[in-house]
Short mmCIF file of C-alpha atoms and ligand atoms in Angstrom, two decimals:
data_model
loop_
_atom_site.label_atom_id
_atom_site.label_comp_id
_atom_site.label_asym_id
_atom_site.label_seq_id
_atom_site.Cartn_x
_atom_site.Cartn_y
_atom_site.Cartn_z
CA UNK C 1 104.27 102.76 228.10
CA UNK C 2 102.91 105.96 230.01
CA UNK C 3 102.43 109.49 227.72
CA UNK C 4 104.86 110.87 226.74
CA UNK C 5 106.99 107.95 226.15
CA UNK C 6 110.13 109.78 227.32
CA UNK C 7 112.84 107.79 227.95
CA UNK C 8 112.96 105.49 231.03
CA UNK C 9 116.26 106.87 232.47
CA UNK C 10 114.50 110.36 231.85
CA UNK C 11 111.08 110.43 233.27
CA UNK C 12 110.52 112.29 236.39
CA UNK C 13 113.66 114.62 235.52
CA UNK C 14 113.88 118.61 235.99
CA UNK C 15 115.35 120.57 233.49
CA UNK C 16 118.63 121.98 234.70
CA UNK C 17 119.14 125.58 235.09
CA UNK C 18 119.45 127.91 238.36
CA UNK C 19 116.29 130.08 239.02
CA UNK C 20 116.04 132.99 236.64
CA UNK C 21 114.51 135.55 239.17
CA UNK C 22 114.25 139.58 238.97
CA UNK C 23 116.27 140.59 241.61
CA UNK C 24 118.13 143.38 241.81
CA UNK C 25 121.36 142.13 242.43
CA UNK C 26 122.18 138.78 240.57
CA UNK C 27 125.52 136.63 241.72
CA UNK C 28 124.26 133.77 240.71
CA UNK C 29 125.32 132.32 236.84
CA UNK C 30 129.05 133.66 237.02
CA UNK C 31 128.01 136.26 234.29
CA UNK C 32 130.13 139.19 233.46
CA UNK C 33 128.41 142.25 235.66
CA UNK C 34 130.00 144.89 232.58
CA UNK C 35 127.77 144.81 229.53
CA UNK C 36 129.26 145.60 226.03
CA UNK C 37 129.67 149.08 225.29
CA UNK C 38 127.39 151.47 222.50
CA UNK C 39 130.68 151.29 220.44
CA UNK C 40 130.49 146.92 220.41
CA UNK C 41 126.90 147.14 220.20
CA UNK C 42 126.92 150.04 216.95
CA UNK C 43 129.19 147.26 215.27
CA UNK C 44 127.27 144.14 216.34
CA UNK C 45 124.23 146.02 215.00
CA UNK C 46 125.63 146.73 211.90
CA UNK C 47 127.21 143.09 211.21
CA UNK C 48 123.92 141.72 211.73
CA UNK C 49 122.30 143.88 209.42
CA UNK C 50 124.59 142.78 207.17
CA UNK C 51 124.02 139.36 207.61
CA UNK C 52 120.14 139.70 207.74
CA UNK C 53 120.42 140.75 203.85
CA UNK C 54 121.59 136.92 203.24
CA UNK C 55 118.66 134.84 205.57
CA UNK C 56 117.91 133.61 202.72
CA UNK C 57 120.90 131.69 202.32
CA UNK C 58 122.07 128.82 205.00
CA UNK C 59 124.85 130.36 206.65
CA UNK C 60 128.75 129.25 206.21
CA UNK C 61 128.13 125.57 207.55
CA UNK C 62 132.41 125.35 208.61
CA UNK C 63 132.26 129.16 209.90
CA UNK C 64 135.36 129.59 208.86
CA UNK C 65 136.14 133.30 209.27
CA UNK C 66 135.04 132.72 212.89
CA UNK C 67 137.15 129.72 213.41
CA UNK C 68 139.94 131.96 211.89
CA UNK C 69 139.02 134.79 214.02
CA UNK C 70 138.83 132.66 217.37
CA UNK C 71 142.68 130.76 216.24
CA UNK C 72 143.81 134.41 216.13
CA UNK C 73 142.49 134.91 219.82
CA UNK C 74 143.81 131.73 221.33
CA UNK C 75 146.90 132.21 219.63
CA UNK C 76 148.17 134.76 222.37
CA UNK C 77 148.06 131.77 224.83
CA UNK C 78 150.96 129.54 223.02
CA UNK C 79 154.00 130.23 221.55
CA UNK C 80 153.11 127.05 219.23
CA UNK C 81 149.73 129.63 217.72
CA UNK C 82 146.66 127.70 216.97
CA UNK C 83 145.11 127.73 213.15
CA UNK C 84 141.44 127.28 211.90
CA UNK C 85 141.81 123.83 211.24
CA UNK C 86 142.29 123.36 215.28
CA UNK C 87 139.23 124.91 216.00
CA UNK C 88 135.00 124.41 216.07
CA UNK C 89 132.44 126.03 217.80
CA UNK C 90 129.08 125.78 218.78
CA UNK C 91 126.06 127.22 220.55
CA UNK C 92 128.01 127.99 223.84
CA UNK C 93 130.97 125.30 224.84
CA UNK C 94 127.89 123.43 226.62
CA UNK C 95 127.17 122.33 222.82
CA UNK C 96 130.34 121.88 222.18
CA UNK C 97 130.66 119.10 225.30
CA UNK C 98 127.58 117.68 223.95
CA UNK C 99 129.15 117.43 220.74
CA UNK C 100 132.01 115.70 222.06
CA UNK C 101 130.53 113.52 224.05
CA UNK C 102 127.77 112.49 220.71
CA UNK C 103 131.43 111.82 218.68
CA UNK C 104 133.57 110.13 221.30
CA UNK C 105 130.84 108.83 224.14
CA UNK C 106 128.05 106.55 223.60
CA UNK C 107 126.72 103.10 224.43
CA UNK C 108 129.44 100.94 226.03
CA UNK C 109 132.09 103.95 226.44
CA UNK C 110 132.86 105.88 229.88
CA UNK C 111 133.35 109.25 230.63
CA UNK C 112 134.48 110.69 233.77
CA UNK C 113 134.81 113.36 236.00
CA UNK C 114 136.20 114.65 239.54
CA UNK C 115 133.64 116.08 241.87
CA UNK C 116 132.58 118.81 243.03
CA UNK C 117 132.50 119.71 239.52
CA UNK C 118 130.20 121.63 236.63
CA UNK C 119 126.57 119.47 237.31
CA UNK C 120 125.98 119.66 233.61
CA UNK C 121 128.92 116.70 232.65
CA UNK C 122 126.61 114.11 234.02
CA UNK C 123 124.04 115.52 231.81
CA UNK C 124 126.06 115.18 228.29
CA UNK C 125 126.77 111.82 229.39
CA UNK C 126 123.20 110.56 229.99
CA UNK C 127 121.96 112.13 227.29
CA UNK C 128 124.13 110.42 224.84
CA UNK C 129 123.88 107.36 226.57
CA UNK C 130 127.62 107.15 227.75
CA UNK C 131 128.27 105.49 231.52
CA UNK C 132 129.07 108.35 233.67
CA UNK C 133 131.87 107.60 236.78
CA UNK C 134 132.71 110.54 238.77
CA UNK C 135 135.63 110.01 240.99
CA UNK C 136 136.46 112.94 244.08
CA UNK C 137 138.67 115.67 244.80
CA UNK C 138 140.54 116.17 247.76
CA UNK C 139 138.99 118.09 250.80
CA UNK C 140 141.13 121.18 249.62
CA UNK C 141 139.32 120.91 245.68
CA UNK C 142 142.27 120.39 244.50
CA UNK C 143 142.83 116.90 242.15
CA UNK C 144 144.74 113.95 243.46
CA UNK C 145 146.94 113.57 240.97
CA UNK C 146 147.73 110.43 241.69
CA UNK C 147 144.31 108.95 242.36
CA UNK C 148 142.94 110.25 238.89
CA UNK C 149 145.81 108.42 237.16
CA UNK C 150 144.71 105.53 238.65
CA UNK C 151 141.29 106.08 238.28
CA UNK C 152 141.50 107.05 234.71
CA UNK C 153 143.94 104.44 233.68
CA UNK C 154 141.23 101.85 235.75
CA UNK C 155 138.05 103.02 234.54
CA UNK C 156 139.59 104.31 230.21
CA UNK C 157 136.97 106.90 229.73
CA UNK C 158 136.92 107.72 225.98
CA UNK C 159 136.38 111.08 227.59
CA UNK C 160 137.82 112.91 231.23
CA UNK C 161 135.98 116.66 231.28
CA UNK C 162 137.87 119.01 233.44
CA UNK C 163 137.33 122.27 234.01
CA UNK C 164 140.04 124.69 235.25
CA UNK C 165 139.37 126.53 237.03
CA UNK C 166 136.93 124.08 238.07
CA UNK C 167 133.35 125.23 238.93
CA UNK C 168 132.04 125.54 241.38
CA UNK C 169 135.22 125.72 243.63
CA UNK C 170 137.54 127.97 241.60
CA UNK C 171 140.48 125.17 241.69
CA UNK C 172 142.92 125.34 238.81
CA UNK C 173 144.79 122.89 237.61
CA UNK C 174 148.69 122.81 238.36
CA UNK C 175 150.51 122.95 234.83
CA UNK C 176 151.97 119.40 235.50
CA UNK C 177 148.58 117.83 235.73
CA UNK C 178 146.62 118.36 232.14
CA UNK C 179 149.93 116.32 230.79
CA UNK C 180 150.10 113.43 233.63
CA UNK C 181 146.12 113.10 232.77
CA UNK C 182 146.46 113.42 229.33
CA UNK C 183 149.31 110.44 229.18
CA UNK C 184 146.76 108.39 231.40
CA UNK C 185 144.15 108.22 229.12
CA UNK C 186 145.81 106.93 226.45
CA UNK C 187 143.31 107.38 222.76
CA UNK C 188 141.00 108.81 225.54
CA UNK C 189 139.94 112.74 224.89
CA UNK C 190 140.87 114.90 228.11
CA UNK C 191 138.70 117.69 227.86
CA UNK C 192 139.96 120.76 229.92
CA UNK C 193 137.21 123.32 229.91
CA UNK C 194 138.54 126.16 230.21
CA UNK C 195 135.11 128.69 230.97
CA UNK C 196 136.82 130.37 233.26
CA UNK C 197 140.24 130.65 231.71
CA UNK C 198 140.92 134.11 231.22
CA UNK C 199 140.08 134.70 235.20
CA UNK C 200 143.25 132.64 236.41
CA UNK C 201 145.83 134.25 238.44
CA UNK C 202 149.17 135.31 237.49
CA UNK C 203 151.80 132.45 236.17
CA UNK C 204 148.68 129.83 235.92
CA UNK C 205 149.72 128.99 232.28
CA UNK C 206 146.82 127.83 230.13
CA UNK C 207 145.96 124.21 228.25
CA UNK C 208 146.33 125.80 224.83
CA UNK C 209 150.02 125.49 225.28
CA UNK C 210 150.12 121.36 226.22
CA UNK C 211 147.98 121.12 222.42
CA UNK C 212 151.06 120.37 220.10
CA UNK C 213 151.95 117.87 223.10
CA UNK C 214 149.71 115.59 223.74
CA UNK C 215 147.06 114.95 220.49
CA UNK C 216 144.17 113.72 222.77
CA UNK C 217 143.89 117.17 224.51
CA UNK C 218 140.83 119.23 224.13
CA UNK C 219 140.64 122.75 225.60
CA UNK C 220 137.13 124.12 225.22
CA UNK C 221 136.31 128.36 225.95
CA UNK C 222 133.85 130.27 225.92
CA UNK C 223 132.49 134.15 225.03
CA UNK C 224 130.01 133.63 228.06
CA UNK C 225 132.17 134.82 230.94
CA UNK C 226 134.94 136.93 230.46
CA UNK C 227 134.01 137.63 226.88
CA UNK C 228 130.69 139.44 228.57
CA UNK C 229 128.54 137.65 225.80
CA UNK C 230 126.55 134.93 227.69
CA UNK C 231 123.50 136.00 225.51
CA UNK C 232 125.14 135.58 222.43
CA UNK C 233 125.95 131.50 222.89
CA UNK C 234 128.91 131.17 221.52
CA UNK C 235 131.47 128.76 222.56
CA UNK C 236 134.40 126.97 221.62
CA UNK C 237 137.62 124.21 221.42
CA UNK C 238 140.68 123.80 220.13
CA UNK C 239 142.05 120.78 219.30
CA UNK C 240 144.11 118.26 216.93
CA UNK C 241 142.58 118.90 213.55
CA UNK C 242 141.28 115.04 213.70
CA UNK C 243 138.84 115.95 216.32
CA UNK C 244 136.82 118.95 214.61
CA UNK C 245 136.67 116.34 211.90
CA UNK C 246 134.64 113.97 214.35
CA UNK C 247 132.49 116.54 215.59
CA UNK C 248 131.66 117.85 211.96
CA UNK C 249 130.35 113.91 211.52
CA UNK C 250 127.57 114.31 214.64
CA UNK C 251 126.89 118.11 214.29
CA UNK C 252 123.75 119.46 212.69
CA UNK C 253 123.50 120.99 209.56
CA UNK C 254 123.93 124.82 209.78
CA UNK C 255 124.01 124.70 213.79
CA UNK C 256 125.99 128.51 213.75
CA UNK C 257 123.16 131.02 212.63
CA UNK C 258 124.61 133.55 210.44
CA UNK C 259 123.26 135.86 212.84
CA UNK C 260 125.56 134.25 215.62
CA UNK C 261 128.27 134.03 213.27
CA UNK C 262 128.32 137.78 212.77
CA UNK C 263 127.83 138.88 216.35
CA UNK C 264 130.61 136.78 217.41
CA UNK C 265 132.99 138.41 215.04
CA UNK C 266 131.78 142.02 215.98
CA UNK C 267 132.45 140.72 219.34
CA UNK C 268 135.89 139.74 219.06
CA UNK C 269 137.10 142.82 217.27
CA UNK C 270 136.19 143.98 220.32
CA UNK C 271 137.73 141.74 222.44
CA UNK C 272 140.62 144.32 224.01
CA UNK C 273 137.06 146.01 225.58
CA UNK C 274 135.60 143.21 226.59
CA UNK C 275 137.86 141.57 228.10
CA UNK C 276 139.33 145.37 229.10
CA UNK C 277 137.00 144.29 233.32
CA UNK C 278 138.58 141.36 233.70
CA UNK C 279 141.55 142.63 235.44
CA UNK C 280 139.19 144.42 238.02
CA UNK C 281 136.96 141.53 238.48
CA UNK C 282 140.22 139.73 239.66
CA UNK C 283 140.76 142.38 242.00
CA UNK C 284 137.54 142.78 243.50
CA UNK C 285 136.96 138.75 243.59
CA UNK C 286 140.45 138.41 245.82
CA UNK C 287 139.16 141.23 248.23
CA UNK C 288 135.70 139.09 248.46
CA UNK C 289 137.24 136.21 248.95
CA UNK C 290 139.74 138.02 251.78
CA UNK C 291 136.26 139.74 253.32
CA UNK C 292 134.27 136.39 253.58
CA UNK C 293 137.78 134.91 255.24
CA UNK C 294 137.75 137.73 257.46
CA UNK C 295 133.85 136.85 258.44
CA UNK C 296 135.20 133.43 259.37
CA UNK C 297 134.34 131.66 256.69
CA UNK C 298 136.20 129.51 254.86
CA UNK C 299 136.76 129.73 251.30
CA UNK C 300 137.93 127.67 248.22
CA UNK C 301 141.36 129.84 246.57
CA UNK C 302 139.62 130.80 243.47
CA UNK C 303 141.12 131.70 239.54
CA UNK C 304 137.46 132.14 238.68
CA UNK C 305 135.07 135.18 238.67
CA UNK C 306 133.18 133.33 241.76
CA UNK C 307 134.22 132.46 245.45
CA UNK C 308 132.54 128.84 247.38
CA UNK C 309 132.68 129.88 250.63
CA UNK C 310 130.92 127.93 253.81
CA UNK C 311 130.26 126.00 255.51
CA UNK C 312 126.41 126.66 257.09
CA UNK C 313 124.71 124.20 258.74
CA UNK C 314 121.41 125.62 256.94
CA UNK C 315 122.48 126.91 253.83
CA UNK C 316 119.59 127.29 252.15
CA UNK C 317 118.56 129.56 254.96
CA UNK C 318 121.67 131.86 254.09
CA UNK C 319 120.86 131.79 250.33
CA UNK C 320 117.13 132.72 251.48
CA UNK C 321 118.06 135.11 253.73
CA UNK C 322 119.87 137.17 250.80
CA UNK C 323 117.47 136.72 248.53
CA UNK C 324 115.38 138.61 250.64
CA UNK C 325 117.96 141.20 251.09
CA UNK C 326 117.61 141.40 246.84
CA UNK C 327 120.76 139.49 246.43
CA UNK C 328 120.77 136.20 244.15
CA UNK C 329 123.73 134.12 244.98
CA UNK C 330 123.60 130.46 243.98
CA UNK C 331 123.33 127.14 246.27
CA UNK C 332 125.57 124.69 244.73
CA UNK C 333 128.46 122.51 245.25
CA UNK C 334 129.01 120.21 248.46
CA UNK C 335 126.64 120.49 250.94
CA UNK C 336 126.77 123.26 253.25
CA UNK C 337 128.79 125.88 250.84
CA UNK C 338 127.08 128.41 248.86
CA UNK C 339 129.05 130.14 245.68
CA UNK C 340 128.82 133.53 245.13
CA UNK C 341 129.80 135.05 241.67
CA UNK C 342 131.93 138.44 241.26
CA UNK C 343 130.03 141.61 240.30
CA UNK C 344 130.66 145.24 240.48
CA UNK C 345 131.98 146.90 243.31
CA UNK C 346 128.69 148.14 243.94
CA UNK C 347 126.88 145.04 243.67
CA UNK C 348 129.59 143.13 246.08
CA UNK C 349 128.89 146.25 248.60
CA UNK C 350 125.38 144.85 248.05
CA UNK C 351 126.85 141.44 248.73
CA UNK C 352 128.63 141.99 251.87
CA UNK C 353 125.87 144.26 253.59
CA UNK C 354 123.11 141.29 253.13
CA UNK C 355 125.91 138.89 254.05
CA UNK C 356 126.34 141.02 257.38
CA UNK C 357 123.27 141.05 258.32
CA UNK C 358 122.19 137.24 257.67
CA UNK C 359 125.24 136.23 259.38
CA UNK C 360 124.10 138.35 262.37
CA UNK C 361 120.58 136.47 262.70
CA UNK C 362 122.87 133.24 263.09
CA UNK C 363 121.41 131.37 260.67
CA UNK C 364 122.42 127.94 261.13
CA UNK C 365 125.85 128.47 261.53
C1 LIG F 401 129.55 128.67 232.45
C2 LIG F 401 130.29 127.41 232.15
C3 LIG F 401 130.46 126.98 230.84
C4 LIG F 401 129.95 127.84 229.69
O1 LIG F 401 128.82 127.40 229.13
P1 LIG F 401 128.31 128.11 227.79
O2 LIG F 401 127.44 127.06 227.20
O3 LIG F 401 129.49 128.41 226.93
O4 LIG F 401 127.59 129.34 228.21
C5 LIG F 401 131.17 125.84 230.58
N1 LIG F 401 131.72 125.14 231.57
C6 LIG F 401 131.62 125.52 232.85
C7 LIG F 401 132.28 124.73 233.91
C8 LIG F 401 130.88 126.65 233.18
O5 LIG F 401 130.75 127.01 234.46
#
């Protein structure tokens, strides 16, 4: 055995993660451009100080005021409501997946995906040893709904992760779908990860609704896009009661800080604010898309605060070529398309003028 004796399936592996580089003008992690305002942060302040007067004291392990808190929010998706008992979170809904996957994956079990999709499901699954099958999506991104019936009902994942809108194409899923899926698996979890949820257009109803439905949906959030709190880690599910109880079985002792616990609740009371750019990021992400269509290029429909647009021969060149233009967009997906995530109108002015100018140099296209 070499040092360190990493795991087999492990050694030689990079760490995920797109670059974290100072650039003036970063499009590249699907953040939310608008920071919270002095008012949110006066109250987040104060809530922690709060909370740092009881360190000494493990915080709420069930975080039940949060849970409460985030029922209340996801409540305005369903006329069924959701209550605390639905409900867990975690550090970001990436921990949350994890979690999932350590309750409801493992050794012998399958879960499954439809790609291009979110490169960190492959991750959950190999790290808690669970056989990962990814099966495709049409040309258009959209799913096949027939083909992932078949696929699912072939291949019974204990778990199908799905987000919609899906990353990195902006694809939604049709409301007919999550329930067709959700019949196929059977006792399989379908996960629809909803990241990106608040972004969809008009009349693109959310998964919260389908929950008193089908028992073996999970819809996971998060405060890291819309919610303009990527820093904070906070994310999310809701679910049949039964499932938090799983999770509560794998989780770690204590894994919500109290400090994390009380930002998040500053955070939502705050929530009309926060969320208050998400109408204009719609706006300015459909005249984006619209501008990079008028360039020529094609681009995925989006219900997401990005836009995958392509194709380029080179496009590393075209990622390269803004970069040096001071604008950080992000080189993922199928090969040849690039994705670029919605900022201000400012920084999408930014956007377009080093777009105009790499375009003119022909790179590769
Ligand atoms: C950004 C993103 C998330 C959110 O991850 P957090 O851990 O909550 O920050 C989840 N799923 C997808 C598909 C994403 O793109």
């Amino acid at each position: 055995m070499s040092f360190p004796p990493i795991r087999e399936e492990l050694r030689g592996l990079q760490p995920y993660g797109a670059p974290q580089l100072d650039v003036p003008v970063q499009l590249n992690t699907n953040e939310n451009p608008y920071g919270p305002s002095a008012a949110c942060a006066d109250d987040i302040a104060a809530s922690v100080r709060a909370a740092a007067l009881t360190l000494n004291r493990y915080p709420d392990r069930e975080h039940v005021e949060l849970r409460t808190a985030l029922a209340a929010y996801l409540s305005r998706d369903t006329p069924h409501g959701v209550t605390t008992e639905q409900v867990w979170a975690a550090n970001g809904s990436n921990e949350v997946m994890l979690q999932l996957l350590q309750a409801f994956g493992g050794p012998g079990r399958t879960a499954m995906s439809f790609a291009p999709t979110y490169s960190m499901y492959p991750e959950y699954a190999r790290d808690t040893s669970t056989a990962w099958v990814q099966g495709r999506r049409a040309d258009d991104f959209s799913l096949d709904l027939d083909a992932a019936r078949e696929a699912i009902e072939r291949e019974q994942p204990s778990v199908v992760l799905l987000p919609s809108p899906n990353n990195p194409t902006g694809t939604a899923l049709p409301p007919e779908a999550v329930g067709l899926l959700c019949k196929a698996a059977g006792d399989g979890l379908v996960v629809v990860d909803e990241a990106y949820g608040e972004f969809r257009r008009a009349g693109v109803p959310s998964a919260v609704e389908l929950l008193p439905t089908h028992r073996n949906l999970v819809v996971t959030r998060t405060m890291s896009k819309a919610f303009a709190a990527a820093g904070l880690r906070l994310g999310y599910l809701a679910a049949d009661p039964a499932i938090c109880d799983a999770i509560r079985v794998v989780r770690l002792p204590y894994h919500l800080s109290a400090v994390t616990q009380a930002t998040a609740l500053a955070a939502l009371r705050h929530a009309p604010e926060l969320l208050g750019k998400v109408d204009e990021l719609r706006v300015e992400r459909d005249a984006t898309v619209s501008w990079l269509r008028e360039q020529g290029l094609t681009v995925a429909d989006s219900d997401a605060n990005f836009a995958l647009f392509g194709t380029f021969e080179d496009r590393h060149a075209v990622w390269q070529g803004l970069l040096d233009r001071g604008v950080l967009i992000r080189e993922v997906g199928p090969d040849g398309w690039l994705r670029v995530s919605i900022g201000t109108p400012d920084e999408m002015m930014s956007f377009k003028q080093a777009m105009a100018e790499t375009l003119q140099m022909e790179v590769g296209r």
